GROMACS .gro file of C-alpha atoms in nm:
model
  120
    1UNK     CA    1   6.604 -15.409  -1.660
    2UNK     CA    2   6.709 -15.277  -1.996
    3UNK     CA    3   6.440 -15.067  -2.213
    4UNK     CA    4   6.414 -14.951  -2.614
    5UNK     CA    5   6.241 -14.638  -2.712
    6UNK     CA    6   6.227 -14.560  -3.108
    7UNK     CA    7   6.135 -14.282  -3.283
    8UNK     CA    8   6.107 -14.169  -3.614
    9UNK     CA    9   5.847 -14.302  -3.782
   10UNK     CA   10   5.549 -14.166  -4.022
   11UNK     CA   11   5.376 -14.164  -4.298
   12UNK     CA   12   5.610 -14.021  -4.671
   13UNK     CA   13   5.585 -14.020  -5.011
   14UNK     CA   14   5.776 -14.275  -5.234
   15UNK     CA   15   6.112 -14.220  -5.259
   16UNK     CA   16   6.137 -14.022  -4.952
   17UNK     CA   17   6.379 -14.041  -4.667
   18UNK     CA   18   6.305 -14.105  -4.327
   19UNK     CA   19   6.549 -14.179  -4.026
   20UNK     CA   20   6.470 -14.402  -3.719
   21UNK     CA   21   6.669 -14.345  -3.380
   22UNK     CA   22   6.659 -14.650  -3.100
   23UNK     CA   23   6.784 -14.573  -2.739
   24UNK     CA   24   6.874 -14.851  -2.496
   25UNK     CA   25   6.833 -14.758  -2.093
   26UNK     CA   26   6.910 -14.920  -1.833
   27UNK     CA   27   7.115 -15.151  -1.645
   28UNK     CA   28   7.347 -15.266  -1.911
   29UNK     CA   29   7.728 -15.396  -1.895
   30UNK     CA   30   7.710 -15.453  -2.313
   31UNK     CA   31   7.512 -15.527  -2.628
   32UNK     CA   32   7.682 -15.733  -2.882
   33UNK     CA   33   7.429 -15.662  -3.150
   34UNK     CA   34   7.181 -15.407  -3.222
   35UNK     CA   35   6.922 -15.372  -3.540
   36UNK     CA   36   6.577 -15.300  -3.723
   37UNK     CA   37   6.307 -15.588  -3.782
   38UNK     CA   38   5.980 -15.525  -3.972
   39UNK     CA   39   5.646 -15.697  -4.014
   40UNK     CA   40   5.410 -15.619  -4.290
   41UNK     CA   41   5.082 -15.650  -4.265
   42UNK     CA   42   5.016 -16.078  -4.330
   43UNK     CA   43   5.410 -16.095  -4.332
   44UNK     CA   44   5.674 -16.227  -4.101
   45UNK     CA   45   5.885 -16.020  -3.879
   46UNK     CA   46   6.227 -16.029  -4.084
   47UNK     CA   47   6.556 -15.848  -3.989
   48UNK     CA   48   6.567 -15.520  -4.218
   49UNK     CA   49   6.987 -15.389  -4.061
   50UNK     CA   50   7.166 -15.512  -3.778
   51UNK     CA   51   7.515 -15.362  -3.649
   52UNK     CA   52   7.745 -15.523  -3.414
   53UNK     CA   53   7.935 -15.354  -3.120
   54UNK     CA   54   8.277 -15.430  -3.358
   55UNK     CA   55   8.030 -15.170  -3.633
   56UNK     CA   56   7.980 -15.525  -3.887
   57UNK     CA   57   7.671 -15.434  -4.011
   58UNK     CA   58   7.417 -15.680  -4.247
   59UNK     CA   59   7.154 -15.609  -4.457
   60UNK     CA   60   6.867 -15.742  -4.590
   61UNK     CA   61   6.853 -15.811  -4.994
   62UNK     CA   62   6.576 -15.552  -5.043
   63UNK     CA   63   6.754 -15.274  -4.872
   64UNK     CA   64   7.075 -15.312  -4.972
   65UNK     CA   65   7.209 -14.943  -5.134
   66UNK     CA   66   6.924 -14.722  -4.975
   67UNK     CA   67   6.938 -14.853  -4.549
   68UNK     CA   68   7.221 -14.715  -4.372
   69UNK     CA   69   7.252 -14.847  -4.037
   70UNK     CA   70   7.490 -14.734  -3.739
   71UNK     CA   71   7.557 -14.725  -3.431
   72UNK     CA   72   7.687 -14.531  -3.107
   73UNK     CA   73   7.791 -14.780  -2.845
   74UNK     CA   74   7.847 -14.525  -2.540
   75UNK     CA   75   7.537 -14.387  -2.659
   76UNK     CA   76   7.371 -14.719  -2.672
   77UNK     CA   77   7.236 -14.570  -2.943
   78UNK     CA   78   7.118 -14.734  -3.320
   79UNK     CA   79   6.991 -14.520  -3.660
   80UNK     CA   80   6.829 -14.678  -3.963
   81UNK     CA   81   6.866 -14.403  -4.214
   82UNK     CA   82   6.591 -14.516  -4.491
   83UNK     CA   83   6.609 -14.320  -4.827
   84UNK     CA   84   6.448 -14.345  -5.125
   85UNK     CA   85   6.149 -14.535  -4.980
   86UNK     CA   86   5.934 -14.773  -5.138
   87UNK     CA   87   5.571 -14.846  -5.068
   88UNK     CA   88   5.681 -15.202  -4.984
   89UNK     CA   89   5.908 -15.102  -4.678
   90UNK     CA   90   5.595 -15.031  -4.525
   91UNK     CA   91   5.528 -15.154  -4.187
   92UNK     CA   92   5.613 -15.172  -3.835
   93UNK     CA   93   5.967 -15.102  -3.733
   94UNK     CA   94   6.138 -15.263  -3.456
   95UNK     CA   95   6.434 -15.208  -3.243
   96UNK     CA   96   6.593 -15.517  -3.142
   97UNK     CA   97   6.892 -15.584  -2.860
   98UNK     CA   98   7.089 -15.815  -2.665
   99UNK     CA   99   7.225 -15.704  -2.395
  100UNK     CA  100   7.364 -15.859  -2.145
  101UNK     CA  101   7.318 -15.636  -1.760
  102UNK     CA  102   7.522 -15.539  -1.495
  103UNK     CA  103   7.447 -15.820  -1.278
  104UNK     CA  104   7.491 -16.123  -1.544
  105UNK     CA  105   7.152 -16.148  -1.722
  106UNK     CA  106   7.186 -16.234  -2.066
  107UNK     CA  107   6.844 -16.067  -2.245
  108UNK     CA  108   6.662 -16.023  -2.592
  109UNK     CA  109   6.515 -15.692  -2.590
  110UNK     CA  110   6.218 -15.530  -2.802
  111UNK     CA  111   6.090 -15.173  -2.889
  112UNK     CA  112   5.765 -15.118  -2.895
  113UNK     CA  113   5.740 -15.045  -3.240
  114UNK     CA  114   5.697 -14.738  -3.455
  115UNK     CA  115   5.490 -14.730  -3.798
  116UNK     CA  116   5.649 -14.627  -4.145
  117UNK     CA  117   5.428 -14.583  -4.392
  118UNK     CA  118   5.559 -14.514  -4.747
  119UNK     CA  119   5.265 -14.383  -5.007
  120UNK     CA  120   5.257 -14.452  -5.422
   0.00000   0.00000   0.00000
């Protein structure tokens, strides 16, 4: 049983900064890959950052230069810094995981979600 809590999210002004902190619990041997997915209102989810255990990170197009994403791995831990915000990054932020538990599973993870809304 492995569990995602975010946090983070709110409502700022164009080109403001906001930071998003995901925390995986529970019974976990390792997570290859951690990262941030988004879905805009009549949009499709799409992968914003994702960081591997190794700390390879991707990014997508439209956040390239102002995302930062990292990663603690004892921590099980995974930030999305987010500066200079645009009113198109907002929408619903989520953490995303796959880890693999103590007694074999192999799982896809979700958080539940937080909102980021970025005003003009």
């Amino acid at each position: 049983q492995v569990q995602l809590v975010e946090s983070g999210g709110g409502l700022v002004q164009a080109g403001g900064s906001l930071r998003l902190s995901c925390a995986a619990s529970g019974s976990i041997f390792a997570i290859n890959a951690m990262g941030w997915y988004r879905q805009a209102p009549g949009k499709q989810r799409e992968l914003v950052a994702a960081i591997t255990s190794g700390g390879r990170a991707n990014y997508a197009d439209s956040v390239k230069g102002r995302f930062t994403i990292s990663r603690e791995n004892v921590k099980n831990t995974v930030s999305l810094q987010m500066n200079n915000l645009k009113p198109e990054d907002t929408a619903v932020y989520y953490c995303n995981a796959d880890p693999i538990t103590m007694s074999g599973r192999y799982l896809e993870v979700w958080g539940q979600g937080t909102l980021v809304t970025v005003s003009s």
